[in-house]
C-alpha cells in the first residue's frame, strides 16, 4: 500500500471513530426524560390549564405552520420538537437544554456557569419573553410557536437532575454503569431507564401522575435549577452507600427504589410549574423577568 493510501485509510478510520463517538453522544442525549417523560410533563401541564390557557396553547401551536409547516395541535408531541431542532435549524439552542457546573463547586454561580448567557435558565427566560409578546408578521409568529415548544421542553429538562450537573462528566454521559445487566451511561439512567423500570408510560400514566401533587415553592427559575442540582448530587451522582458513582459501578434495585420517587415527583413538579407559567402568560399576569431572586 502506498503512503497516500495509508494516509487516506487512517483519515477514514479516524472519521469513522468520530462519527461513532458523536453518535453515542447524540443518542445518549436525544431526549431529557426520554420522549415518554417529556410527553407526560407537557400533557400533565396542559390538563391543569384553564379554558383560556388551553385556547392560548392551541392558537400558539397553530402558528407552527409558519415555523415548519406543522401547526401541531398536540402539546405533548410539540414538546419533543426542540431536541430535533437543536441538531438542524436551531443549532444555537443546543446549550439551552442544560447547565454545567464544576464538580468542585459548592453550588451554581450564574455568572460563572452561564457566563456566555447560553444555558437552560437563559433559554427559559428568552422563550417566556417571546411568548408574552404580541405577534404581527410571519417571523414573529414562527418565533412564538417555537417559544411554546421550547418552554415546554426546557421546563422538563430543568427538572431532570442530570441536566443541572457536572461539566467534567457531561451530565453523567461519560460515567458508564451497569443497570440491571445493561451497559449504559448514568445520564441515560435518569433520562429513560428509571422511568421504564417504574412502569411509567404515555399516555397510560397520566392519571397516576396527575394524582401526585408535586412541589411548587419558589416561582423563581434559578431556585428550581438549584433544587435539581441538589438532587443531582444527593441522588443521581451518589450511590446508595453515599459514595460517588464511577464508571464501572453497578446500580442495583436499592438505587432504583431510592431514585423512583424522586423521578415521579420531578415529573409532577415540572408539570405543575409549566402550567403556572403558561397560565400566567395566557392571562397576562406573569412577570416574565422571573430569573431575578
mmCIF file of N, CA and C in Angstrom, residues 32-33 37-43 45-46 61 75-76 78-82 97 120 123-124 127-128 131 145-159 270-271 273-275 277-278 281:
data_model
loop_
_atom_site.group_PDB
_atom_site.id
_atom_site.type_symbol
_atom_site.label_atom_id
_atom_site.label_comp_id
_atom_site.label_asym_id
_atom_site.label_seq_id
_atom_site.Cartn_x
_atom_site.Cartn_y
_atom_site.Cartn_z
ATOM 1 N N UNK A 32 -34.035 14.496 27.111
ATOM 2 C CA UNK A 32 -34.011 14.502 28.561
ATOM 3 C C UNK A 32 -35.359 13.993 29.010
ATOM 4 N N UNK A 33 -35.367 13.113 30.006
ATOM 5 C CA UNK A 33 -36.574 12.413 30.436
ATOM 6 C C UNK A 33 -37.053 11.411 29.393
ATOM 7 N N UNK A 37 -41.079 10.857 29.162
ATOM 8 C CA UNK A 37 -41.089 11.857 30.222
ATOM 9 C C UNK A 37 -41.535 13.217 29.737
ATOM 10 N N UNK A 38 -41.046 13.634 28.565
ATOM 11 C CA UNK A 38 -41.430 14.942 28.043
ATOM 12 C C UNK A 38 -42.916 14.988 27.694
ATOM 13 N N UNK A 39 -43.419 13.927 27.105
ATOM 14 C CA UNK A 39 -44.857 13.893 26.796
ATOM 15 C C UNK A 39 -45.689 13.953 28.078
ATOM 16 N N UNK A 40 -45.268 13.209 29.095
ATOM 17 C CA UNK A 40 -46.000 13.200 30.352
ATOM 18 C C UNK A 40 -46.034 14.590 30.984
ATOM 19 N N UNK A 41 -44.887 15.262 31.031
ATOM 20 C CA UNK A 41 -44.822 16.598 31.636
ATOM 21 C C UNK A 41 -45.753 17.568 30.915
ATOM 22 N N UNK A 42 -45.669 17.593 29.597
ATOM 23 C CA UNK A 42 -46.450 18.579 28.847
ATOM 24 C C UNK A 42 -47.937 18.263 28.850
ATOM 25 N N UNK A 43 -48.301 16.986 28.813
ATOM 26 C CA UNK A 43 -49.722 16.649 28.873
ATOM 27 C C UNK A 43 -50.294 16.938 30.253
ATOM 28 N N UNK A 45 -49.226 19.186 32.324
ATOM 29 C CA UNK A 45 -49.336 20.644 32.428
ATOM 30 C C UNK A 45 -50.577 21.131 31.691
ATOM 31 N N UNK A 46 -50.773 20.623 30.483
ATOM 32 C CA UNK A 46 -51.932 21.037 29.684
ATOM 33 C C UNK A 46 -53.245 20.722 30.408
ATOM 34 N N UNK A 61 -49.718 27.038 19.073
ATOM 35 C CA UNK A 61 -49.241 25.874 18.326
ATOM 36 C C UNK A 61 -49.605 25.987 16.846
ATOM 37 N N UNK A 75 -49.917 19.353 22.231
ATOM 38 C CA UNK A 75 -48.836 19.966 23.001
ATOM 39 C C UNK A 75 -47.805 18.936 23.426
ATOM 40 N N UNK A 76 -48.244 17.756 23.834
ATOM 41 C CA UNK A 76 -47.314 16.721 24.282
ATOM 42 C C UNK A 76 -46.329 16.339 23.181
ATOM 43 N N UNK A 78 -45.595 18.328 20.518
ATOM 44 C CA UNK A 78 -44.827 19.527 20.179
ATOM 45 C C UNK A 78 -43.638 19.710 21.103
ATOM 46 N N UNK A 79 -43.743 19.218 22.328
ATOM 47 C CA UNK A 79 -42.657 19.373 23.299
ATOM 48 C C UNK A 79 -41.430 18.530 22.956
ATOM 49 N N UNK A 80 -41.554 17.596 22.015
ATOM 50 C CA UNK A 80 -40.409 16.793 21.594
ATOM 51 C C UNK A 80 -39.577 17.499 20.527
ATOM 52 N N UNK A 81 -40.168 18.445 19.840
ATOM 53 C CA UNK A 81 -39.529 19.116 18.702
ATOM 54 C C UNK A 81 -38.180 19.755 19.019
ATOM 55 N N UNK A 82 -37.976 20.407 20.185
ATOM 56 C CA UNK A 82 -36.696 21.087 20.425
ATOM 57 C C UNK A 82 -35.478 20.188 20.360
ATOM 58 N N UNK A 97 -30.433 23.450 26.782
ATOM 59 C CA UNK A 97 -31.033 22.264 27.387
ATOM 60 C C UNK A 97 -30.418 21.900 28.741
ATOM 61 N N UNK A 120 -29.638 26.704 30.235
ATOM 62 C CA UNK A 120 -31.065 26.413 30.297
ATOM 63 C C UNK A 120 -31.876 27.554 30.908
ATOM 64 N N UNK A 123 -32.408 30.035 28.203
ATOM 65 C CA UNK A 123 -33.357 29.500 27.226
ATOM 66 C C UNK A 123 -34.791 29.654 27.699
ATOM 67 N N UNK A 124 -35.031 29.388 28.969
ATOM 68 C CA UNK A 124 -36.374 29.544 29.524
ATOM 69 C C UNK A 124 -36.776 31.013 29.521
ATOM 70 N N UNK A 127 -37.595 32.431 25.961
ATOM 71 C CA UNK A 127 -38.831 31.947 25.358
ATOM 72 C C UNK A 127 -40.072 32.375 26.127
ATOM 73 N N UNK A 128 -39.943 32.589 27.419
ATOM 74 C CA UNK A 128 -41.035 33.213 28.160
ATOM 75 C C UNK A 128 -41.311 34.612 27.610
ATOM 76 N N UNK A 131 -42.988 34.454 24.208
ATOM 77 C CA UNK A 131 -44.380 34.005 24.319
ATOM 78 C C UNK A 131 -45.308 35.124 24.781
ATOM 79 N N UNK A 145 -44.391 30.361 18.103
ATOM 80 C CA UNK A 145 -44.693 28.926 18.059
ATOM 81 C C UNK A 145 -43.510 28.119 18.584
ATOM 82 N N UNK A 146 -42.318 28.517 18.172
ATOM 83 C CA UNK A 146 -41.116 27.831 18.661
ATOM 84 C C UNK A 146 -40.958 28.027 20.157
ATOM 85 N N UNK A 147 -41.270 29.225 20.642
ATOM 86 C CA UNK A 147 -41.090 29.534 22.059
ATOM 87 C C UNK A 147 -41.932 28.635 22.953
ATOM 88 N N UNK A 148 -43.163 28.340 22.542
ATOM 89 C CA UNK A 148 -44.010 27.457 23.354
ATOM 90 C C UNK A 148 -43.439 26.044 23.373
ATOM 91 N N UNK A 149 -42.974 25.580 22.235
ATOM 92 C CA UNK A 149 -42.360 24.243 22.184
ATOM 93 C C UNK A 149 -41.112 24.192 23.061
ATOM 94 N N UNK A 150 -40.264 25.225 22.940
ATOM 95 C CA UNK A 150 -39.052 25.274 23.745
ATOM 96 C C UNK A 150 -39.370 25.334 25.235
ATOM 97 N N UNK A 151 -40.310 26.171 25.614
ATOM 98 C CA UNK A 151 -40.623 26.318 27.034
ATOM 99 C C UNK A 151 -41.078 24.989 27.636
ATOM 100 N N UNK A 152 -42.001 24.310 26.962
ATOM 101 C CA UNK A 152 -42.462 23.030 27.470
ATOM 102 C C UNK A 152 -41.332 22.037 27.633
ATOM 103 N N UNK A 153 -40.435 22.020 26.661
ATOM 104 C CA UNK A 153 -39.314 21.085 26.696
ATOM 105 C C UNK A 153 -38.298 21.450 27.779
ATOM 106 N N UNK A 154 -37.954 22.731 27.862
ATOM 107 C CA UNK A 154 -36.905 23.154 28.792
ATOM 108 C C UNK A 154 -37.327 23.028 30.253
ATOM 109 N N UNK A 155 -38.604 23.261 30.542
ATOM 110 C CA UNK A 155 -39.050 23.062 31.923
ATOM 111 C C UNK A 155 -38.926 21.584 32.290
ATOM 112 N N UNK A 156 -39.203 20.703 31.331
ATOM 113 C CA UNK A 156 -38.956 19.277 31.568
ATOM 114 C C UNK A 156 -37.486 19.008 31.804
ATOM 115 N N UNK A 157 -36.628 19.540 30.939
ATOM 116 C CA UNK A 157 -35.185 19.360 31.089
ATOM 117 C C UNK A 157 -34.702 19.830 32.453
ATOM 118 N N UNK A 158 -35.179 20.983 32.872
ATOM 119 C CA UNK A 158 -34.713 21.593 34.117
ATOM 120 C C UNK A 158 -34.927 20.689 35.320
ATOM 121 N N UNK A 159 -35.974 19.865 35.264
ATOM 122 C CA UNK A 159 -36.304 19.012 36.402
ATOM 123 C C UNK A 159 -35.694 17.617 36.302
ATOM 124 N N UNK A 270 -42.479 19.442 37.520
ATOM 125 C CA UNK A 270 -42.249 20.119 36.244
ATOM 126 C C UNK A 270 -43.573 20.492 35.595
ATOM 127 N N UNK A 271 -44.526 19.569 35.611
ATOM 128 C CA UNK A 271 -45.827 19.829 35.002
ATOM 129 C C UNK A 271 -46.555 20.957 35.721
ATOM 130 N N UNK A 273 -45.287 23.434 37.471
ATOM 131 C CA UNK A 273 -44.628 24.717 37.236
ATOM 132 C C UNK A 273 -44.821 25.193 35.795
ATOM 133 N N UNK A 274 -44.804 24.270 34.855
ATOM 134 C CA UNK A 274 -45.043 24.636 33.465
ATOM 135 C C UNK A 274 -46.456 25.189 33.298
ATOM 136 N N UNK A 275 -47.422 24.549 33.935
ATOM 137 C CA UNK A 275 -48.801 25.034 33.863
ATOM 138 C C UNK A 275 -48.914 26.439 34.446
ATOM 139 N N UNK A 277 -46.606 28.762 34.510
ATOM 140 C CA UNK A 277 -46.016 29.717 33.573
ATOM 141 C C UNK A 277 -46.956 30.002 32.402
ATOM 142 N N UNK A 278 -47.498 28.943 31.807
ATOM 143 C CA UNK A 278 -48.389 29.126 30.653
ATOM 144 C C UNK A 278 -49.656 29.881 31.066
ATOM 145 N N UNK A 281 -48.876 33.563 31.386
ATOM 146 C CA UNK A 281 -48.694 34.229 30.094
ATOM 147 C C UNK A 281 -50.051 34.433 29.416
#
